[in-house]
Amino acid sequence: DTGVSQDPRHKITKRGQNVTFRCDPISEHNRLYWYRQTLGQGPEFLTYFQNEAQLEKSRLLSDRFSAERPKGSFSTLEIQRTEQGDSAMYLCASSYHRGVADTQYFGPGTRLTVL
Amino acid sequence: AQKVTQAQTEISVVEKEDVTLDCVYETRDTTYYLFWYKQPPSGELVFLIRRNSFDEQNEISGRYSWNFQKSTSSFNFTITASQVVDSAVYFCALIMNNNAGNMLTFGGGTRLMVKP
């Protein structure tokens, strides 16, 4: 049983470039979440999907951030026109939704550095 | 609004010592869910435990134990006979019952360093 995987693990980019991260959830999980973690802080929620539907996106940090989960399996998080303040760890989690408060299982994260 | 506070930013102990990590939460809900995660240097958050607000029994799992006290809004985590492999950042987190998205609210984390 494989866990949540994320690709790439590290990304270095120049300010103004676009970046895209991929997350593959645990296979039977119907919910997928994105979080951002800055140095020395706890993760903060960005968005989540149930199957292919994006049910919450108001906490995406700006309109430069967008996420998709086109077939209800893997998901991508894109940041357009990156800024130095976007440098952080981007974490993906998945869960099987049975009711309230699913347990979320996290991937290893993608560490983004914007120069 | 909900909030999780981990007042201890960093703790250093010597191997085999017991150590307690504190977690205090705020929520207006009467039903809520509390979690602990471990983040080793590799970066992946590892799930440790989940506790429902209506179940105040303490729990023990090997060297790990958790003390949940609704009266003080605390959910503390104790590692008995700590080992070097326990070195990590530990996060306490909360989900409120009316949170349809199951969004986790995390505390700031406690960095535990276990020295040999």
PDB file of C-alpha atoms in Angstrom:
ATOM      1  CA  ASP A   1       0.000   0.000   0.000  1.00  0.00           C
ATOM      2  CA  THR A   2       1.834   3.100  -1.218  1.00  0.00           C
ATOM      3  CA  GLY A   3       1.447   6.408   0.558  1.00  0.00           C
ATOM      4  CA  VAL A   4       0.930   9.885  -0.816  1.00  0.00           C
ATOM      5  CA  SER A   5       3.617  10.877  -3.312  1.00  0.00           C
ATOM      6  CA  GLN A   6       4.633  14.316  -4.501  1.00  0.00           C
ATOM      7  CA  ASP A   7       6.761  15.445  -7.389  1.00  0.00           C
ATOM      8  CA  PRO A   8       9.168  17.157  -7.533  1.00  0.00           C
ATOM      9  CA  ARG A   9      10.609  17.024  -4.025  1.00  0.00           C
ATOM     10  CA  HIS A  10      12.549  20.225  -4.589  1.00  0.00           C
ATOM     11  CA  LYS A  11      12.062  23.082  -7.039  1.00  0.00           C
ATOM     12  CA  ILE A  12      14.248  26.128  -7.498  1.00  0.00           C
ATOM     13  CA  THR A  13      12.912  28.832  -9.760  1.00  0.00           C
ATOM     14  CA  LYS A  14      13.451  32.460 -10.577  1.00  0.00           C
ATOM     15  CA  ARG A  15      10.995  35.132  -9.586  1.00  0.00           C
ATOM     16  CA  GLY A  16       8.271  35.562 -12.193  1.00  0.00           C
ATOM     17  CA  GLN A  17       8.346  31.974 -13.455  1.00  0.00           C
ATOM     18  CA  ASN A  18       5.401  29.584 -13.244  1.00  0.00           C
ATOM     19  CA  VAL A  19       5.706  26.315 -11.331  1.00  0.00           C
ATOM     20  CA  THR A  20       3.502  23.230 -11.114  1.00  0.00           C
ATOM     21  CA  PHE A  21       3.551  20.531  -8.461  1.00  0.00           C
ATOM     22  CA  ARG A  22       1.950  17.113  -8.642  1.00  0.00           C
ATOM     23  CA  CYS A  23       0.376  15.010  -5.899  1.00  0.00           C
ATOM     24  CA  ASP A  24      -0.684  11.371  -6.145  1.00  0.00           C
ATOM     25  CA  PRO A  25      -2.962  10.386  -3.242  1.00  0.00           C
ATOM     26  CA  ILE A  26      -3.437   6.989  -1.642  1.00  0.00           C
ATOM     27  CA  SER A  27      -5.388   5.070  -4.275  1.00  0.00           C
ATOM     28  CA  GLU A  28      -8.713   4.552  -2.512  1.00  0.00           C
ATOM     29  CA  HIS A  29      -8.859   8.058  -1.014  1.00  0.00           C
ATOM     30  CA  ASN A  30     -11.528  10.391  -2.377  1.00  0.00           C
ATOM     31  CA  ARG A  31     -10.340  13.602  -0.705  1.00  0.00           C
ATOM     32  CA  LEU A  32      -7.154  15.476  -1.476  1.00  0.00           C
ATOM     33  CA  TYR A  33      -5.811  18.525   0.357  1.00  0.00           C
ATOM     34  CA  TRP A  34      -3.081  21.086  -0.240  1.00  0.00           C
ATOM     35  CA  TYR A  35      -1.255  22.883   2.577  1.00  0.00           C
ATOM     36  CA  ARG A  36       1.630  25.330   2.691  1.00  0.00           C
ATOM     37  CA  GLN A  37       4.278  25.309   5.412  1.00  0.00           C
ATOM     38  CA  THR A  38       6.736  28.166   5.878  1.00  0.00           C
ATOM     39  CA  LEU A  39       9.897  27.801   7.916  1.00  0.00           C
ATOM     40  CA  GLY A  40       9.253  27.306  11.605  1.00  0.00           C
ATOM     41  CA  GLN A  41       5.463  27.288  11.250  1.00  0.00           C
ATOM     42  CA  GLY A  42       2.710  24.720  11.170  1.00  0.00           C
ATOM     43  CA  PRO A  43       1.070  23.877   7.843  1.00  0.00           C
ATOM     44  CA  GLU A  44      -1.753  26.146   6.669  1.00  0.00           C
ATOM     45  CA  PHE A  45      -4.668  24.908   4.613  1.00  0.00           C
ATOM     46  CA  LEU A  46      -4.965  26.066   0.989  1.00  0.00           C
ATOM     47  CA  THR A  47      -7.656  24.016  -0.770  1.00  0.00           C
ATOM     48  CA  TYR A  48      -9.242  20.597  -1.035  1.00  0.00           C
ATOM     49  CA  PHE A  49     -11.030  18.298  -3.474  1.00  0.00           C
ATOM     50  CA  GLN A  50     -13.613  15.617  -3.088  1.00  0.00           C
ATOM     51  CA  ASN A  51     -13.134  13.423  -6.130  1.00  0.00           C
ATOM     52  CA  GLU A  52     -12.717  15.936  -8.966  1.00  0.00           C
ATOM     53  CA  ALA A  53     -14.717  18.754  -7.336  1.00  0.00           C
ATOM     54  CA  GLN A  54     -12.804  21.579  -5.664  1.00  0.00           C
ATOM     55  CA  LEU A  55     -15.000  22.292  -2.656  1.00  0.00           C
ATOM     56  CA  GLU A  56     -12.977  25.005  -0.941  1.00  0.00           C
ATOM     57  CA  LYS A  57     -10.605  27.445  -2.575  1.00  0.00           C
ATOM     58  CA  SER A  58     -11.138  30.689  -0.699  1.00  0.00           C
ATOM     59  CA  ARG A  59      -7.945  30.109   1.280  1.00  0.00           C
ATOM     60  CA  LEU A  60      -5.694  29.982  -1.748  1.00  0.00           C
ATOM     61  CA  LEU A  61      -3.223  32.745  -1.072  1.00  0.00           C
ATOM     62  CA  SER A  62      -3.864  34.786  -4.193  1.00  0.00           C
ATOM     63  CA  ASP A  63      -5.246  34.433  -7.703  1.00  0.00           C
ATOM     64  CA  ARG A  64      -1.772  33.340  -8.771  1.00  0.00           C
ATOM     65  CA  PHE A  65      -2.467  30.010  -7.070  1.00  0.00           C
ATOM     66  CA  SER A  66      -4.683  27.398  -8.700  1.00  0.00           C
ATOM     67  CA  ALA A  67      -5.266  23.681  -8.283  1.00  0.00           C
ATOM     68  CA  GLU A  68      -6.873  20.935 -10.325  1.00  0.00           C
ATOM     69  CA  ARG A  69      -7.834  17.318  -9.922  1.00  0.00           C
ATOM     70  CA  PRO A  70      -9.191  16.540 -13.366  1.00  0.00           C
ATOM     71  CA  LYS A  71     -10.076  12.863 -13.043  1.00  0.00           C
ATOM     72  CA  GLY A  72     -10.401  12.624  -9.307  1.00  0.00           C
ATOM     73  CA  SER A  73      -7.033  10.942  -8.961  1.00  0.00           C
ATOM     74  CA  PHE A  74      -3.824  13.004  -8.977  1.00  0.00           C
ATOM     75  CA  SER A  75      -3.831  16.751  -8.419  1.00  0.00           C
ATOM     76  CA  THR A  76      -1.665  19.652  -9.533  1.00  0.00           C
ATOM     77  CA  LEU A  77      -0.976  22.933  -7.772  1.00  0.00           C
ATOM     78  CA  GLU A  78       0.224  25.775  -9.981  1.00  0.00           C
ATOM     79  CA  ILE A  79       1.750  29.066  -8.913  1.00  0.00           C
ATOM     80  CA  GLN A  80       1.988  31.707 -11.607  1.00  0.00           C
ATOM     81  CA  ARG A  81       4.452  34.602 -11.591  1.00  0.00           C
ATOM     82  CA  THR A  82       6.238  33.324  -8.514  1.00  0.00           C
ATOM     83  CA  GLU A  83       7.429  35.730  -5.833  1.00  0.00           C
ATOM     84  CA  GLN A  84      10.120  35.277  -3.202  1.00  0.00           C
ATOM     85  CA  GLY A  85       7.387  35.084  -0.565  1.00  0.00           C
ATOM     86  CA  ASP A  86       6.106  31.905  -2.209  1.00  0.00           C
ATOM     87  CA  SER A  87       9.199  30.037  -0.991  1.00  0.00           C
ATOM     88  CA  ALA A  88       7.841  27.321   1.291  1.00  0.00           C
ATOM     89  CA  MET A  89       7.092  23.615   1.589  1.00  0.00           C
ATOM     90  CA  TYR A  90       3.906  22.604  -0.228  1.00  0.00           C
ATOM     91  CA  LEU A  91       2.278  19.558   1.331  1.00  0.00           C
ATOM     92  CA  CYS A  92      -0.394  17.317  -0.092  1.00  0.00           C
ATOM     93  CA  ALA A  93      -2.607  15.035   2.004  1.00  0.00           C
ATOM     94  CA  SER A  94      -5.376  12.577   1.242  1.00  0.00           C
ATOM     95  CA  SER A  95      -8.174  10.901   3.156  1.00  0.00           C
ATOM     96  CA  TYR A  96     -11.147   8.613   2.708  1.00  0.00           C
ATOM     97  CA  HIS A  97     -14.217  10.658   3.572  1.00  0.00           C
ATOM     98  CA  ARG A  98     -16.690   8.721   5.706  1.00  0.00           C
ATOM     99  CA  GLY A  99     -18.282  11.578   7.628  1.00  0.00           C
ATOM    100  CA  VAL A 100     -16.605  14.096   9.850  1.00  0.00           C
ATOM    101  CA  ALA A 101     -12.943  14.608  10.595  1.00  0.00           C
ATOM    102  CA  ASP A 102     -11.187  12.175   8.310  1.00  0.00           C
ATOM    103  CA  THR A 103      -7.616  11.333   9.210  1.00  0.00           C
ATOM    104  CA  GLN A 104      -5.376  12.943   6.630  1.00  0.00           C
ATOM    105  CA  TYR A 105      -2.195  11.258   5.454  1.00  0.00           C
ATOM    106  CA  PHE A 106       0.551  13.493   4.148  1.00  0.00           C
ATOM    107  CA  GLY A 107       3.092  13.213   1.383  1.00  0.00           C
ATOM    108  CA  PRO A 108       6.766  14.214   1.664  1.00  0.00           C
ATOM    109  CA  GLY A 109       6.138  17.709   0.317  1.00  0.00           C
ATOM    110  CA  THR A 110       7.653  19.843  -2.429  1.00  0.00           C
ATOM    111  CA  ARG A 111      10.113  22.456  -1.222  1.00  0.00           C
ATOM    112  CA  LEU A 112       9.956  25.567  -3.410  1.00  0.00           C
ATOM    113  CA  THR A 113      12.747  28.147  -3.459  1.00  0.00           C
ATOM    114  CA  VAL A 114      12.147  31.333  -5.422  1.00  0.00           C
ATOM    115  CA  LEU A 115      15.330  33.275  -6.203  1.00  0.00           C
TER     116      LEU A 115
ATOM    117  CA  ALA B   1     -12.537  30.850  15.380  1.00  0.00           C
ATOM    118  CA  GLN B   2     -10.257  27.961  16.257  1.00  0.00           C
ATOM    119  CA  LYS B   3      -6.685  28.079  17.437  1.00  0.00           C
ATOM    120  CA  VAL B   4      -3.994  25.656  18.571  1.00  0.00           C
ATOM    121  CA  THR B   5      -1.099  26.775  20.740  1.00  0.00           C
ATOM    122  CA  GLN B   6       2.096  24.854  21.358  1.00  0.00           C
ATOM    123  CA  ALA B   7       3.958  27.099  23.754  1.00  0.00           C
ATOM    124  CA  GLN B   8       7.168  25.051  23.741  1.00  0.00           C
ATOM    125  CA  THR B   9       9.001  25.885  20.539  1.00  0.00           C
ATOM    126  CA  GLU B  10      11.993  23.689  21.315  1.00  0.00           C
ATOM    127  CA  ILE B  11      12.780  21.011  23.902  1.00  0.00           C
ATOM    128  CA  SER B  12      16.084  19.242  24.400  1.00  0.00           C
ATOM    129  CA  VAL B  13      16.391  16.061  26.470  1.00  0.00           C
ATOM    130  CA  VAL B  14      18.912  13.315  26.970  1.00  0.00           C
ATOM    131  CA  GLU B  15      18.049   9.844  25.753  1.00  0.00           C
ATOM    132  CA  LYS B  16      15.872   7.788  28.133  1.00  0.00           C
ATOM    133  CA  GLU B  17      14.341  10.869  29.727  1.00  0.00           C
ATOM    134  CA  ASP B  18      10.562  11.293  29.647  1.00  0.00           C
ATOM    135  CA  VAL B  19       9.263  14.368  27.871  1.00  0.00           C
ATOM    136  CA  THR B  20       5.828  15.992  27.617  1.00  0.00           C
ATOM    137  CA  LEU B  21       4.767  18.197  24.726  1.00  0.00           C
ATOM    138  CA  ASP B  22       1.967  20.621  25.545  1.00  0.00           C
ATOM    139  CA  CYS B  23      -0.994  21.500  23.324  1.00  0.00           C
ATOM    140  CA  VAL B  24      -3.772  23.946  24.185  1.00  0.00           C
ATOM    141  CA  TYR B  25      -6.664  24.552  21.818  1.00  0.00           C
ATOM    142  CA  GLU B  26      -9.544  26.989  21.404  1.00  0.00           C
ATOM    143  CA  THR B  27     -12.835  26.217  19.690  1.00  0.00           C
ATOM    144  CA  ARG B  28     -16.461  27.185  20.094  1.00  0.00           C
ATOM    145  CA  ASP B  29     -17.658  23.782  18.967  1.00  0.00           C
ATOM    146  CA  THR B  30     -18.719  21.184  21.487  1.00  0.00           C
ATOM    147  CA  THR B  31     -17.689  18.433  19.082  1.00  0.00           C
ATOM    148  CA  TYR B  32     -14.212  18.546  17.627  1.00  0.00           C
ATOM    149  CA  TYR B  33     -11.264  16.324  16.798  1.00  0.00           C
ATOM    150  CA  LEU B  34      -7.642  16.570  17.860  1.00  0.00           C
ATOM    151  CA  PHE B  35      -4.577  15.121  16.171  1.00  0.00           C
ATOM    152  CA  TRP B  36      -0.849  14.776  16.696  1.00  0.00           C
ATOM    153  CA  TYR B  37       1.583  14.519  13.795  1.00  0.00           C
ATOM    154  CA  LYS B  38       5.352  13.963  13.761  1.00  0.00           C
ATOM    155  CA  GLN B  39       7.584  15.674  11.173  1.00  0.00           C
ATOM    156  CA  PRO B  40      11.080  14.129  11.040  1.00  0.00           C
ATOM    157  CA  PRO B  41      13.900  15.884   9.173  1.00  0.00           C
ATOM    158  CA  SER B  42      12.774  14.212   5.941  1.00  0.00           C
ATOM    159  CA  GLY B  43       9.741  16.517   6.011  1.00  0.00           C
ATOM    160  CA  GLU B  44       6.817  14.104   5.769  1.00  0.00           C
ATOM    161  CA  LEU B  45       4.101  14.566   8.375  1.00  0.00           C
ATOM    162  CA  VAL B  46       3.405  11.234  10.068  1.00  0.00           C
ATOM    163  CA  PHE B  47       0.015  10.693  11.720  1.00  0.00           C
ATOM    164  CA  LEU B  48       0.271   9.606  15.365  1.00  0.00           C
ATOM    165  CA  ILE B  49      -3.187   9.836  16.940  1.00  0.00           C
ATOM    166  CA  ARG B  50      -6.712  11.175  16.562  1.00  0.00           C
ATOM    167  CA  ARG B  51      -9.020  11.935  19.513  1.00  0.00           C
ATOM    168  CA  ASN B  52     -12.721  12.873  19.531  1.00  0.00           C
ATOM    169  CA  SER B  53     -13.920  15.518  21.977  1.00  0.00           C
ATOM    170  CA  PHE B  54     -16.524  13.186  23.457  1.00  0.00           C
ATOM    171  CA  ASP B  55     -13.954  10.557  24.381  1.00  0.00           C
ATOM    172  CA  GLU B  56     -11.786  11.743  27.241  1.00  0.00           C
ATOM    173  CA  GLN B  57     -10.020   8.465  27.869  1.00  0.00           C
ATOM    174  CA  ASN B  58      -6.283   8.760  27.837  1.00  0.00           C
ATOM    175  CA  GLU B  59      -4.425   6.575  25.392  1.00  0.00           C
ATOM    176  CA  ILE B  60      -1.143   4.719  25.465  1.00  0.00           C
ATOM    177  CA  SER B  61       0.684   3.273  22.495  1.00  0.00           C
ATOM    178  CA  GLY B  62       4.038   1.801  23.377  1.00  0.00           C
ATOM    179  CA  ARG B  63       6.232   4.639  24.637  1.00  0.00           C
ATOM    180  CA  TYR B  64       3.678   7.253  23.587  1.00  0.00           C
ATOM    181  CA  SER B  65       0.770   8.444  25.711  1.00  0.00           C
ATOM    182  CA  TRP B  66      -1.755  11.215  25.372  1.00  0.00           C
ATOM    183  CA  ASN B  67      -3.616  13.113  28.099  1.00  0.00           C
ATOM    184  CA  PHE B  68      -6.828  14.803  26.956  1.00  0.00           C
ATOM    185  CA  GLN B  69      -8.464  17.224  29.405  1.00  0.00           C
ATOM    186  CA  LYS B  70     -11.503  19.145  28.166  1.00  0.00           C
ATOM    187  CA  SER B  71     -11.631  21.197  31.361  1.00  0.00           C
ATOM    188  CA  THR B  72      -8.322  22.847  30.492  1.00  0.00           C
ATOM    189  CA  SER B  73      -8.620  22.498  26.675  1.00  0.00           C
ATOM    190  CA  SER B  74      -5.396  20.570  26.559  1.00  0.00           C
ATOM    191  CA  PHE B  75      -4.195  17.500  24.677  1.00  0.00           C
ATOM    192  CA  ASN B  76      -0.678  16.773  25.864  1.00  0.00           C
ATOM    193  CA  PHE B  77       1.690  14.156  24.464  1.00  0.00           C
ATOM    194  CA  THR B  78       4.250  12.269  26.531  1.00  0.00           C
ATOM    195  CA  ILE B  79       7.135  10.189  25.246  1.00  0.00           C
ATOM    196  CA  THR B  80       8.513   7.801  27.837  1.00  0.00           C
ATOM    197  CA  ALA B  81      12.165   6.767  27.713  1.00  0.00           C
ATOM    198  CA  SER B  82      12.915   8.997  24.743  1.00  0.00           C
ATOM    199  CA  GLN B  83      15.186   7.803  21.948  1.00  0.00           C
ATOM    200  CA  VAL B  84      17.302   9.663  19.410  1.00  0.00           C
ATOM    201  CA  VAL B  85      14.860   8.576  16.680  1.00  0.00           C
ATOM    202  CA  ASP B  86      12.160  10.602  18.432  1.00  0.00           C
ATOM    203  CA  SER B  87      13.943  13.784  17.374  1.00  0.00           C
ATOM    204  CA  ALA B  88      11.486  15.645  15.156  1.00  0.00           C
ATOM    205  CA  VAL B  89       9.001  18.486  15.097  1.00  0.00           C
ATOM    206  CA  TYR B  90       5.666  17.516  16.602  1.00  0.00           C
ATOM    207  CA  PHE B  91       2.431  19.222  15.623  1.00  0.00           C
ATOM    208  CA  CYS B  92      -0.902  19.281  17.393  1.00  0.00           C
ATOM    209  CA  ALA B  93      -3.922  19.999  15.164  1.00  0.00           C
ATOM    210  CA  LEU B  94      -7.689  20.514  15.384  1.00  0.00           C
ATOM    211  CA  ILE B  95     -10.736  19.922  13.186  1.00  0.00           C
ATOM    212  CA  MET B  96     -14.032  21.511  14.252  1.00  0.00           C
ATOM    213  CA  ASN B  97     -17.272  19.626  13.770  1.00  0.00           C
ATOM    214  CA  ASN B  98     -18.852  22.272  11.572  1.00  0.00           C
ATOM    215  CA  ASN B  99     -15.864  22.230   9.254  1.00  0.00           C
ATOM    216  CA  ALA B 100     -17.244  20.487   6.201  1.00  0.00           C
ATOM    217  CA  GLY B 101     -13.876  20.501   4.541  1.00  0.00           C
ATOM    218  CA  ASN B 102     -12.091  18.823   7.437  1.00  0.00           C
ATOM    219  CA  MET B 103      -9.516  21.558   7.349  1.00  0.00           C
ATOM    220  CA  LEU B 104      -6.755  20.917   9.886  1.00  0.00           C
ATOM    221  CA  THR B 105      -5.693  23.881  12.017  1.00  0.00           C
ATOM    222  CA  PHE B 106      -2.150  23.305  13.225  1.00  0.00           C
ATOM    223  CA  GLY B 107      -0.183  24.673  16.122  1.00  0.00           C
ATOM    224  CA  GLY B 108       3.257  26.109  15.559  1.00  0.00           C
ATOM    225  CA  GLY B 109       4.979  22.862  16.433  1.00  0.00           C
ATOM    226  CA  THR B 110       7.488  21.786  19.084  1.00  0.00           C
ATOM    227  CA  ARG B 111      10.979  20.776  17.998  1.00  0.00           C
ATOM    228  CA  LEU B 112      12.188  17.882  20.134  1.00  0.00           C
ATOM    229  CA  MET B 113      15.888  17.109  20.219  1.00  0.00           C
ATOM    230  CA  VAL B 114      16.918  13.884  21.933  1.00  0.00           C
ATOM    231  CA  LYS B 115      20.632  13.705  22.592  1.00  0.00           C
ATOM    232  CA  PRO B 116      22.467  10.408  23.070  1.00  0.00           C
TER     233      PRO B 116
END
